[in-house]
C-alpha cells in the first residue's frame, strides 16, 4: 500500500490529541448509563462499554468539532450520544445475528437474555436523545435522528438482501451506509454543525465520514476473506458461512460463468455448503479479481474521504483524520 | 360504579371531536412508515398499525393541544411521533414476551421473525424523533426522550421484578409508569407545551396523563383476574400463569398468612402451578379484599386525573377527557 511510518497509528494519535475531551466523554457515559430504578441496565451496558471498543465514533465527533474551532462543551454530550447509539445498535445486532461473541467476550444476549439486550438497547437509544436535547441544537437532533433511521433501514435491508445472489453493488453500498457509514458521517457532520462553520464545511465533514465509513466496511468485508482471526476478531469465512452478500462476492457473481454461478447459488443462495467450499470460493474470488477490485474500491473511498477534507480548516487534527483514511485501508496490506 | 349515560363512550366522542386532526395523523403515519429502501418495514408496520388500535395516545396529544387553544400544525407531527413510539414498544414487547397474539392477530415476530420486529421497532423509534425534530420544539423533544427512557427502564424493571414476590406497590407503580403512564403523560404534556400555555397548565396536563395511565393499567391488571376474553383481548389468568406481580397479587401477598404466603411463593415465585391454582388465587384475592382494594386505587387515580383538569381551560374536550377517566374505571363494573 506504500504507507509510510507516520501514518501507522493515527488512532493512537487521535486518542492522544483528544485525551482530555475523551476523559470527559467516558465520565459522562458512565454517569448516563446508570438507572435509578433498574440495576440490570448498567450491568448490561458496562459489560459492553467497558469491554473497550476503539471509541472511534465519539472521537470523530470531537475531532470534527475541534478542527472546526469549537470552544464549548456540547461536543462531549454529542460524542456520548453517538457512542450510546452505537452501543444500542450493537446490543440489537447481537440479538438479530444470534451472536455469541463481541470484542472477544460473550455477548449480552448470551450472558443475560435477548430481552435484556432489546430493552437496554432501547434505553440507551432514549438516553442518546436526552443527551442531544441537552446540546440545545435542533439541527444536531435532526442529523442523528436521520442517521438512526438510516441505520435501522440498512439493517432491515441486509436482512432481506441476505442470501439473495441478485444483490447489486448499489444495494450493498446502501446496506453499508446503514451498518457503518451513517453514524460516521453523522458524527463528523454534527461535530461541524455545533461549531457553527458554514454549510460547505459541514458538508465536507459529512462527506469525509461517509467515505471513511464505506472504506472501513469494505475493508472489514475483505478481511473476512483474507484476514486472520486475531486482526479482525472473527474467523475467516464467517460471512461466507452466514451467506452474506458482501462486495467481493457480489463482484465475483457479476463476473461468474455458468459453473461459478451454480456454485454461488448453491452455497450462498441455498446455503448448501460442503467441506472445501470456502477454499473454492476463495479461489474463484482470486481468479475473478474480485478481491483486488474490492480493494481498489476501498482505496478509492479512502481517497474520497481525504479529498473531502480539503475544504476543512488546516489543523493538526485534519492531518490525523486524513492519515486515518489511509490507515483504514492499510489493514489490507 | 354509578356512571351515567353520557360518559358511556367518551372514546367515541373524542374520535368525533378530533376527526379532522386524526385523518391528518393517519395520513402522516402512512407516509412516514414507508421506507424507500426496505419494503419489509412498511409490511411489518402496516400489519400492526392497520390492525387498528384505539389510537388513544395520539388523540391525547391532539386533545391536550386543542383544549389549550393550539392553532398550528405541529400537534399532528407530535401525535404521529407518539403513535410511532407506542408501535415500536409493542413490536419490542412482543419479542420480549414471546407473544403470539396482539389485537386479535398473530404478532409480527410470529409472522416474520424477531429480527424484523427488533429492527422495524428501531426504525419507527428513529422516525418518531425525526417527526419531533420537525416540530422545532426542543422542549417537546426532551419530554418524549425522557418518556422513552422511562418506558425502557420500566420494562427492564418488570423483567427483573417478575416472579419476585417481594415486589412492592412502589415498584409496581414505577413499572406501570414505564409500561403505560409515561407515554400518556408525555402525550398530554407535549400537547400543552406546543400550545405555549403557562407551566402550571403544562404540569396539570402531565398530571392528568400520568394518573389516567396508572388507572388504565391497574384496571387492565384487575381485568386479568375477572374480565372476559372478549373485553380485554386476553384470557383471565394470563398474568397469573406468567407469574406477573400485579397490584391485586401484591396486596394479597402483603396481607397473606403463612399458608397463603406458601401458595404465592410456590405458584408465582417458583412457578409450580397445578390445576385449580388459579381458582385458589382468585379465592384468596377476594377473601383478602385485594381486588376491591386495587379497584379503589384505580378509582382514586381516575379522581386524581379529573382533579388535575381543574387547572386546564374550560373546553368541550376537557369534559370529554374528564369523562374518559371515569370510563377507564367503568370497565370494571
XYZ file of C-alpha atoms in Angstrom:
666
model
C 0.000 0.000 0.000
C 3.021 2.302 0.284
C 2.078 3.537 3.773
C 4.905 5.411 5.395
C 5.808 5.242 9.051
C 3.953 8.296 10.367
C 0.533 7.001 9.322
C 0.987 3.721 11.176
C -1.014 4.662 14.267
C -3.403 7.540 13.545
C -5.916 6.116 16.040
C -3.338 6.473 18.829
C -2.505 9.989 17.664
C -6.224 10.822 17.679
C -6.534 9.409 21.217
C -3.570 11.488 22.399
C -4.805 14.651 20.767
C -8.290 14.240 22.273
C -7.343 12.723 25.640
C -8.870 15.478 27.761
C -12.157 15.515 25.866
C -12.360 11.710 25.844
C -11.914 11.581 29.622
C -14.965 13.849 29.895
C -16.887 11.671 27.415
C -16.077 8.489 29.334
C -17.160 10.069 32.628
C -20.428 11.223 31.030
C -21.063 7.779 29.552
C -20.633 6.144 32.956
C -22.963 8.723 34.540
C -25.715 8.479 31.930
C -25.777 4.713 31.546
C -26.873 4.459 35.165
C -30.516 3.806 36.020
C -32.044 4.746 39.344
C -34.665 2.052 39.126
C -33.307 -0.826 37.076
C -29.817 -2.071 38.042
C -29.872 -4.567 35.183
C -29.333 -1.650 32.790
C -25.859 -0.535 33.943
C -24.828 -4.192 34.312
C -25.541 -4.954 30.666
C -24.185 -1.639 29.428
C -20.996 -1.825 31.469
C -20.312 -5.264 30.070
C -20.250 -3.804 26.572
C -18.995 -0.278 27.209
C -16.150 -1.401 29.426
C -15.039 -4.138 27.050
C -13.492 -1.053 25.480
C -14.110 -0.603 21.804
C -11.887 1.844 19.993
C -14.333 4.693 20.717
C -13.781 5.727 17.121
C -17.210 7.334 16.700
C -17.068 9.700 19.677
C -13.529 10.626 18.638
C -14.845 11.548 15.186
C -17.336 13.935 16.804
C -14.660 15.529 18.959
C -12.125 15.771 16.127
C -14.623 17.396 13.754
C -15.690 19.909 16.416
C -12.131 20.749 17.458
C -10.782 21.153 13.958
C -13.701 23.496 13.221
C -12.554 25.583 16.172
C -15.331 24.632 18.625
C -14.782 26.023 22.132
C -17.915 24.958 24.041
C -18.876 21.790 25.941
C -21.624 20.308 23.747
C -19.219 18.160 21.715
C -18.816 15.965 24.794
C -22.608 15.466 25.055
C -22.736 14.704 21.362
C -19.835 12.246 21.476
C -21.527 10.342 24.321
C -24.833 10.368 22.397
C -23.141 8.856 19.337
C -21.460 6.151 21.419
C -24.849 5.301 23.024
C -26.463 4.926 19.602
C -23.565 2.697 18.557
C -23.840 0.588 21.721
C -27.623 0.273 21.303
C -27.212 -0.974 17.731
C -24.557 -3.494 18.862
C -26.940 -4.865 21.507
C -29.750 -5.190 18.956
C -27.410 -6.575 16.254
C -26.271 -9.356 18.542
C -29.917 -10.342 19.079
C -30.604 -10.177 15.340
C -27.441 -12.101 14.402
C -27.710 -14.501 17.363
C -24.064 -13.659 18.061
C -22.083 -15.362 20.793
C -19.019 -13.137 20.896
C -18.341 -9.405 20.711
C -14.961 -7.772 21.324
C -13.609 -11.136 22.473
C -16.225 -11.564 25.234
C -19.522 -13.426 25.359
C -22.383 -11.210 24.138
C -25.017 -9.710 26.451
C -27.762 -11.781 24.841
C -25.804 -14.873 25.891
C -24.890 -13.664 29.416
C -28.348 -12.287 30.215
C -31.010 -12.830 27.564
C -32.362 -11.380 24.339
C -34.988 -9.463 26.306
C -32.391 -7.525 28.269
C -30.435 -6.756 25.095
C -33.538 -5.415 23.326
C -34.712 -3.279 26.255
C -31.326 -1.977 27.358
C -30.654 -1.042 23.721
C -33.924 0.905 23.745
C -32.898 2.592 26.969
C -29.536 3.696 25.539
C -31.222 4.958 22.405
C -33.580 7.104 24.528
C -30.637 8.258 26.627
C -28.816 9.354 23.480
C -31.733 11.590 22.526
C -31.736 13.102 26.017
C -28.038 13.943 25.540
C -28.758 15.515 22.154
C -31.582 17.574 23.638
C -29.052 18.837 26.194
C -26.975 20.315 23.342
C -29.944 22.530 22.502
C -29.246 22.142 18.778
C -32.243 21.076 16.720
C -30.036 20.576 13.657
C -27.898 18.056 15.536
C -31.065 16.336 16.677
C -32.226 16.026 13.091
C -28.846 14.723 11.851
C -28.762 11.963 14.433
C -32.456 11.073 14.058
C -31.862 10.723 10.306
C -28.773 8.602 10.911
C -30.713 6.370 13.310
C -33.400 5.813 10.677
C -30.755 5.016 8.038
C -29.083 2.544 10.395
C -32.311 0.642 11.071
C -33.274 0.773 7.396
C -29.872 -0.606 6.379
C -30.176 -3.447 8.863
C -33.623 -4.410 7.615
C -32.345 -4.210 4.039
C -29.451 -6.507 4.985
C -31.957 -8.928 6.495
C -34.000 -9.142 3.299
C -30.979 -8.976 0.921
C -29.154 -11.762 2.773
C -28.808 -14.894 0.683
C -30.151 -13.122 -2.397
C -27.461 -13.566 -5.044
C -29.104 -10.904 -7.229
C -27.989 -8.239 -4.716
C -26.301 -5.337 -6.534
C -23.350 -3.154 -5.575
C -25.809 -0.274 -5.105
C -27.769 -2.254 -2.540
C -24.504 -3.247 -0.865
C -23.465 0.416 -0.514
C -26.921 1.215 0.875
C -26.531 -1.528 3.467
C -23.003 -0.352 4.312
C -24.238 3.193 4.800
C -26.727 1.809 7.321
C -24.336 -0.566 9.060
C -21.377 1.765 9.345
C -21.179 4.967 7.330
C -24.363 6.701 8.550
C -23.105 7.016 12.119
C -19.586 8.009 10.969
C -20.950 10.787 8.757
C -23.468 11.917 11.384
C -20.634 12.095 13.926
C -18.390 14.284 11.782
C -21.239 16.412 10.416
C -22.746 17.026 13.866
C -19.295 17.967 15.222
C -19.002 20.548 12.449
C -22.570 21.800 12.926
C -22.250 22.618 16.645
C -19.098 24.579 15.771
C -21.168 26.889 13.604
C -18.981 26.561 10.493
C -20.539 27.379 7.124
C -22.593 24.801 5.216
C -19.902 23.696 2.696
C -17.565 22.748 5.558
C -20.389 20.862 7.294
C -20.957 19.017 4.012
C -17.219 18.296 3.664
C -17.123 16.738 7.132
C -20.240 14.709 6.301
C -18.579 13.501 3.079
C -15.428 12.560 4.961
C -17.340 10.439 7.495
C -19.458 8.817 4.798
C -16.486 7.825 2.624
C -14.396 6.744 5.622
C -17.246 4.535 6.855
C -17.712 2.891 3.470
C -13.950 2.260 3.110
C -13.909 0.867 6.653
C -16.741 -1.589 5.983
C -15.384 -2.760 2.604
C -12.059 -3.489 4.331
C -13.894 -5.379 7.076
C -15.695 -7.461 4.477
C -12.434 -8.113 2.580
C -10.656 -9.213 5.752
C -13.385 -11.797 6.203
C -11.927 -13.492 3.105
C -8.285 -12.983 3.992
C -7.540 -11.565 7.447
C -6.566 -13.617 10.457
C -8.807 -14.171 13.485
C -6.575 -12.020 15.680
C -6.734 -8.907 13.472
C -10.473 -8.869 12.937
C -11.843 -10.685 15.992
C -13.807 -13.067 13.840
C -12.914 -16.085 11.725
C -12.060 -16.062 8.037
C -15.094 -17.279 6.142
C -17.750 -16.222 8.696
C -19.548 -14.113 6.089
C -19.407 -16.989 3.595
C -20.867 -19.410 6.138
C -23.533 -16.837 7.076
C -24.261 -16.390 3.359
C -23.703 -12.628 3.395
C -23.610 -10.846 0.059
C -20.505 -8.694 0.578
C -18.678 -6.721 -2.103
C -16.133 -9.361 -3.196
C -18.878 -11.962 -3.652
C -21.165 -9.507 -5.497
C -18.295 -8.711 -7.880
C -17.485 -12.399 -8.383
C -21.137 -13.235 -9.079
C -21.332 -10.415 -11.660
C -18.349 -11.965 -13.476
C -19.346 -15.614 -12.985
C -19.562 -18.258 -15.712
C -22.334 -20.883 -15.508
C -20.397 -23.217 -13.291
C -19.431 -20.479 -10.852
C -22.972 -19.134 -10.808
C -24.192 -22.607 -9.876
C -21.597 -22.664 -7.092
C -22.733 -19.319 -5.626
C -26.394 -20.257 -5.987
C -25.805 -23.481 -4.075
C -23.515 -22.148 -1.329
C -24.872 -18.626 -0.744
C -28.350 -18.706 -2.295
C -29.396 -22.090 -0.925
C -26.882 -22.431 1.889
C -25.812 -25.936 0.913
C -22.179 -25.786 1.917
C -19.743 -28.712 1.995
C -16.202 -29.030 3.218
C -13.814 -27.346 0.805
C -16.411 -24.817 -0.422
C -14.719 -21.905 1.362
C -11.450 -22.765 -0.419
C -13.294 -22.914 -3.745
C -14.934 -19.548 -3.010
C -11.538 -18.006 -2.228
C -10.087 -19.450 -5.442
C -12.947 -18.024 -7.525
C -12.696 -14.616 -5.787
C -8.981 -14.501 -6.658
C -9.395 -15.836 -10.168
C -12.104 -13.257 -10.978
C -10.048 -10.433 -9.490
C -12.909 -9.729 -7.075
C -10.667 -9.224 -4.034
C -8.404 -6.817 -5.945
C -11.390 -4.928 -7.346
C -12.986 -4.565 -3.901
C -9.648 -3.424 -2.506
C -9.410 -0.815 -5.273
C -12.904 0.398 -4.297
C -11.869 0.684 -0.646
C -8.813 2.723 -1.641
C -10.943 4.964 -3.861
C -13.353 5.638 -0.947
C -10.388 6.428 1.326
C -9.101 8.871 -1.298
C -12.552 10.449 -1.482
C -12.526 10.852 2.306
C -9.145 12.586 2.178
C -10.201 14.837 -0.701
C -13.296 15.957 1.258
C -11.002 17.313 3.964
C -9.573 19.876 1.522
C -12.484 22.150 2.430
C -11.898 21.776 6.176
C -9.710 24.271 8.085
C -5.982 23.465 8.307
C -5.383 21.843 11.731
C -3.260 19.021 13.150
C -6.479 17.012 13.595
C -7.235 17.373 9.902
C -3.912 15.680 9.119
C -4.658 12.878 11.548
C -8.128 12.316 10.025
C -6.524 12.212 6.598
C -3.963 9.638 7.771
C -6.799 7.697 9.408
C -8.364 7.178 5.970
C -5.062 5.711 4.713
C -4.756 3.629 7.847
C -8.191 2.072 7.402
C -7.180 0.571 4.049
C -3.643 -0.193 5.228
C -5.174 -3.014 7.276
C -5.356 -4.857 3.942
C -1.612 -4.859 3.291
C -69.773 2.464 39.501
C -72.645 4.887 39.207
C -71.629 6.010 35.713
C -74.383 7.918 33.994
C -75.291 7.582 30.343
C -73.328 10.455 28.844
C -69.970 9.084 29.942
C -70.543 5.731 28.300
C -68.499 6.370 25.162
C -66.007 9.168 25.726
C -63.581 7.495 23.296
C -66.133 7.828 20.512
C -66.807 11.433 21.468
C -63.051 12.084 21.429
C -62.822 10.486 17.965
C -65.680 12.623 16.672
C -64.320 15.822 18.141
C -60.860 15.172 16.660
C -61.877 13.526 13.384
C -60.223 16.097 11.106
C -56.949 16.095 13.016
C -56.913 12.303 13.235
C -57.348 11.991 9.462
C -54.202 14.106 9.081
C -52.387 11.982 11.676
C -53.328 8.750 9.924
C -52.161 10.092 6.553
C -48.860 11.195 8.090
C -48.376 7.806 9.757
C -48.873 6.028 6.435
C -46.446 8.410 4.721
C -43.715 8.199 7.341
C -43.807 4.463 7.935
C -42.703 3.953 4.323
C -39.111 3.111 3.505
C -37.565 3.823 0.138
C -35.027 1.040 0.507
C -36.509 -1.657 2.692
C -40.051 -2.816 1.795
C -40.094 -5.162 4.789
C -40.504 -2.103 7.020
C -43.950 -0.914 5.824
C -45.123 -4.543 5.632
C -44.428 -5.142 9.309
C -45.641 -1.719 10.371
C -48.839 -1.871 8.354
C -49.653 -5.212 9.931
C -49.659 -3.562 13.326
C -50.793 -0.033 12.508
C -53.659 -1.155 10.352
C -54.863 -3.711 12.864
C -56.273 -0.506 14.285
C -55.682 0.131 17.905
C -57.785 2.754 19.582
C -55.212 5.471 18.745
C -55.741 6.720 22.264
C -52.230 8.190 22.622
C -52.285 10.401 19.517
C -55.787 11.542 20.492
C -54.432 12.576 23.902
C -51.830 14.780 22.149
C -54.458 16.359 19.912
C -56.967 16.859 22.716
C -54.397 18.485 25.001
C -53.215 20.815 22.219
C -56.746 21.747 21.137
C -58.071 22.377 24.596
C -55.068 24.635 25.212
C -56.128 26.619 22.157
C -53.398 25.420 19.776
C -53.871 26.663 16.203
C -50.785 25.354 14.335
C -49.950 22.051 12.611
C -47.281 20.598 14.870
C -49.768 18.690 17.022
C -50.278 16.327 14.065
C -46.496 15.629 13.852
C -46.412 15.081 17.575
C -49.422 12.741 17.581
C -47.807 10.624 14.850
C -44.495 10.618 16.766
C -46.244 9.341 19.904
C -48.040 6.607 17.956
C -44.689 5.526 16.406
C -43.092 5.266 19.849
C -46.085 3.222 21.006
C -45.902 0.932 17.965
C -42.137 0.489 18.398
C -42.597 -0.547 22.022
C -45.359 -3.008 21.032
C -43.036 -4.629 18.466
C -40.246 -4.929 21.041
C -42.629 -6.070 23.799
C -43.881 -8.910 21.673
C -40.281 -10.087 21.186
C -39.585 -9.760 24.907
C -42.815 -11.501 25.942
C -42.620 -14.062 23.108
C -46.233 -13.107 22.362
C -48.281 -14.867 19.735
C -51.256 -12.522 19.501
C -51.787 -8.769 19.501
C -55.090 -7.049 18.794
C -56.560 -10.399 17.843
C -53.999 -11.090 15.084
C -50.759 -13.076 15.050
C -47.832 -10.904 16.169
C -45.133 -9.619 13.782
C -42.464 -11.713 15.490
C -44.554 -14.779 14.619
C -45.427 -13.717 11.030
C -41.919 -12.533 10.143
C -39.287 -13.040 12.828
C -37.862 -11.477 15.988
C -35.161 -9.792 13.905
C -37.695 -7.854 11.863
C -39.613 -6.837 14.982
C -36.466 -5.536 16.686
C -35.201 -3.610 13.650
C -38.546 -2.233 12.481
C -39.155 -1.087 16.055
C -35.824 0.740 15.941
C -36.783 2.295 12.633
C -40.091 3.603 13.999
C -38.349 4.960 17.064
C -35.897 6.881 14.837
C -38.792 8.046 12.671
C -40.574 9.382 15.756
C -37.555 11.541 16.590
C -37.498 12.875 13.037
C -41.142 13.885 13.459
C -40.366 15.602 16.743
C -37.453 17.457 15.153
C -39.931 18.680 12.542
C -41.940 20.375 15.299
C -38.889 22.539 16.015
C -39.598 22.348 19.756
C -36.641 21.273 21.874
C -38.863 21.033 24.954
C -41.112 18.513 23.215
C -38.014 16.583 22.179
C -36.873 16.438 25.784
C -40.306 15.352 27.072
C -40.502 12.455 24.643
C -36.842 11.433 25.078
C -37.452 11.310 28.849
C -40.629 9.303 28.346
C -38.779 6.863 26.079
C -36.118 6.331 28.732
C -38.780 5.793 31.416
C -40.562 3.266 29.184
C -37.411 1.206 28.604
C -36.447 1.480 32.270
C -39.903 0.297 33.352
C -39.726 -2.678 31.014
C -36.310 -3.720 32.322
C -37.587 -3.283 35.866
C -40.568 -5.504 35.056
C -38.169 -8.109 33.684
C -36.143 -8.226 36.881
C -39.143 -7.813 39.243
C -41.097 -10.592 37.548
C -41.622 -13.582 39.788
C -40.182 -11.743 42.778
C -42.881 -11.943 45.458
C -41.120 -9.231 47.486
C -42.131 -6.658 44.813
C -43.677 -3.595 46.486
C -46.532 -1.330 45.416
C -43.943 1.413 44.792
C -42.088 -0.798 42.341
C -45.392 -1.720 40.709
C -46.270 1.943 40.165
C -42.777 2.542 38.746
C -43.300 -0.335 36.306
C -46.772 0.936 35.382
C -45.375 4.405 34.711
C -42.946 2.797 32.272
C -45.446 0.435 30.652
C -48.308 2.864 30.260
C -48.367 6.159 32.103
C -45.110 7.689 30.792
C -46.361 7.875 27.222
C -49.845 9.070 28.306
C -48.361 11.906 30.372
C -45.791 12.784 27.683
C -48.615 12.945 25.130
C -50.771 15.336 27.145
C -47.819 17.406 28.401
C -46.303 17.782 24.925
C -49.687 18.796 23.511
C -49.895 21.519 26.139
C -46.280 22.609 25.616
C -46.564 23.232 21.873
C -49.636 25.345 22.621
C -47.451 27.694 24.665
C -49.661 27.626 27.767
C -48.067 28.546 31.084
C -46.115 25.987 33.127
C -48.857 25.132 35.702
C -51.232 24.150 32.886
C -48.488 22.040 31.270
C -47.995 20.367 34.650
C -51.756 19.830 35.027
C -51.921 18.091 31.651
C -48.894 15.971 32.584
C -50.591 15.007 35.868
C -53.794 14.103 34.036
C -51.958 11.771 31.628
C -49.916 10.201 34.406
C -52.936 9.464 36.626
C -55.063 8.312 33.680
C -52.298 5.917 32.573
C -51.910 4.441 36.043
C -55.704 3.995 36.434
C -55.808 2.405 32.969
C -53.088 -0.136 33.790
C -54.494 -1.053 37.217
C -57.847 -1.721 35.525
C -56.100 -3.853 32.891
C -54.378 -5.852 35.601
C -57.667 -6.251 37.523
C -59.493 -7.441 34.415
C -56.904 -10.175 34.125
C -58.413 -11.624 37.308
C -62.016 -11.039 36.357
C -62.741 -9.756 32.854
C -63.816 -11.883 29.953
C -61.602 -12.707 26.971
C -63.725 -10.586 24.651
C -63.453 -7.358 26.671
C -59.711 -7.460 27.225
C -58.368 -9.491 24.292
C -56.535 -11.851 26.568
C -57.567 -14.698 28.835
C -58.391 -14.452 32.513
C -55.413 -15.702 34.464
C -52.731 -14.896 31.862
C -50.832 -12.723 34.352
C -51.106 -15.452 36.998
C -49.755 -18.067 34.598
C -46.959 -15.683 33.525
C -46.209 -15.056 37.222
C -46.612 -11.292 36.963
C -46.635 -9.334 40.196
C -49.633 -7.073 39.575
C -51.362 -4.877 42.144
C -54.023 -7.352 43.370
C -51.390 -10.030 43.973
C -49.005 -7.586 45.668
C -51.827 -6.535 48.015
C -52.797 -10.140 48.707
C -49.184 -11.097 49.470
C -48.869 -8.166 51.891
C -51.917 -9.484 53.798
C -51.065 -13.186 53.497
C -50.956 -15.685 56.369
C -48.292 -18.414 56.324
C -50.336 -20.782 54.239
C -51.187 -18.145 51.640
C -47.597 -16.950 51.513
C -46.525 -20.524 50.756
C -49.123 -20.628 47.984
C -47.840 -17.411 46.342
C -44.218 -18.491 46.748
C -44.945 -21.780 45.016
C -47.179 -20.508 42.204
C -45.672 -17.075 41.422
C -42.200 -17.217 42.979
C -41.313 -20.726 41.793
C -43.833 -21.105 39.004
C -45.048 -24.504 40.173
C -48.700 -24.279 39.157
C -51.242 -27.101 39.243
C -54.799 -27.319 38.054
C -57.103 -25.382 40.374
C -54.402 -22.934 41.456
C -55.970 -20.055 39.520
C -59.267 -20.666 41.357
C -57.429 -20.715 44.671
C -55.646 -17.478 43.740
C -58.982 -15.834 42.895
C -60.483 -17.035 46.183
C -57.559 -15.621 48.181
C -57.678 -12.316 46.259
C -61.380 -11.997 47.119
C -61.020 -13.165 50.712
C -58.190 -10.653 51.363
C -60.119 -7.831 49.715
C -57.248 -7.379 47.245
C -59.483 -6.934 44.207
C -61.626 -4.320 45.981
C -58.553 -2.503 47.268
C -56.961 -2.404 43.807
C -60.253 -1.183 42.369
C -60.354 1.577 44.981
C -56.831 2.574 43.926
C -57.861 2.718 40.263
C -60.819 4.936 41.158
C -58.573 7.192 43.247
C -56.155 7.606 40.315
C -59.072 8.412 37.999
C -60.255 11.036 40.502
C -56.751 12.483 40.598
C -56.767 12.662 36.775
C -60.067 14.566 36.825
C -58.900 16.918 39.580
C -55.771 17.776 37.557
C -58.013 19.083 34.778
C -59.325 21.838 37.077
C -56.312 23.931 36.044
C -56.939 23.368 32.317
C -59.009 25.855 30.279
C -62.759 25.213 30.088
C -63.417 23.449 26.769
C -65.687 20.635 25.499
C -62.542 18.468 25.165
C -61.767 18.990 28.841
C -65.161 17.496 29.712
C -64.537 14.534 27.429
C -61.093 13.903 28.986
C -62.709 14.051 32.414
C -65.374 11.549 31.376
C -62.620 9.383 29.845
C -61.079 8.985 33.309
C -64.443 7.727 34.630
C -64.845 5.488 31.603
C -61.475 3.808 32.159
C -62.549 2.547 35.577
C -66.131 1.873 34.435
C -64.720 -1.146 32.560
C -64.608 -2.803 35.978
C -68.332 -2.627 36.586
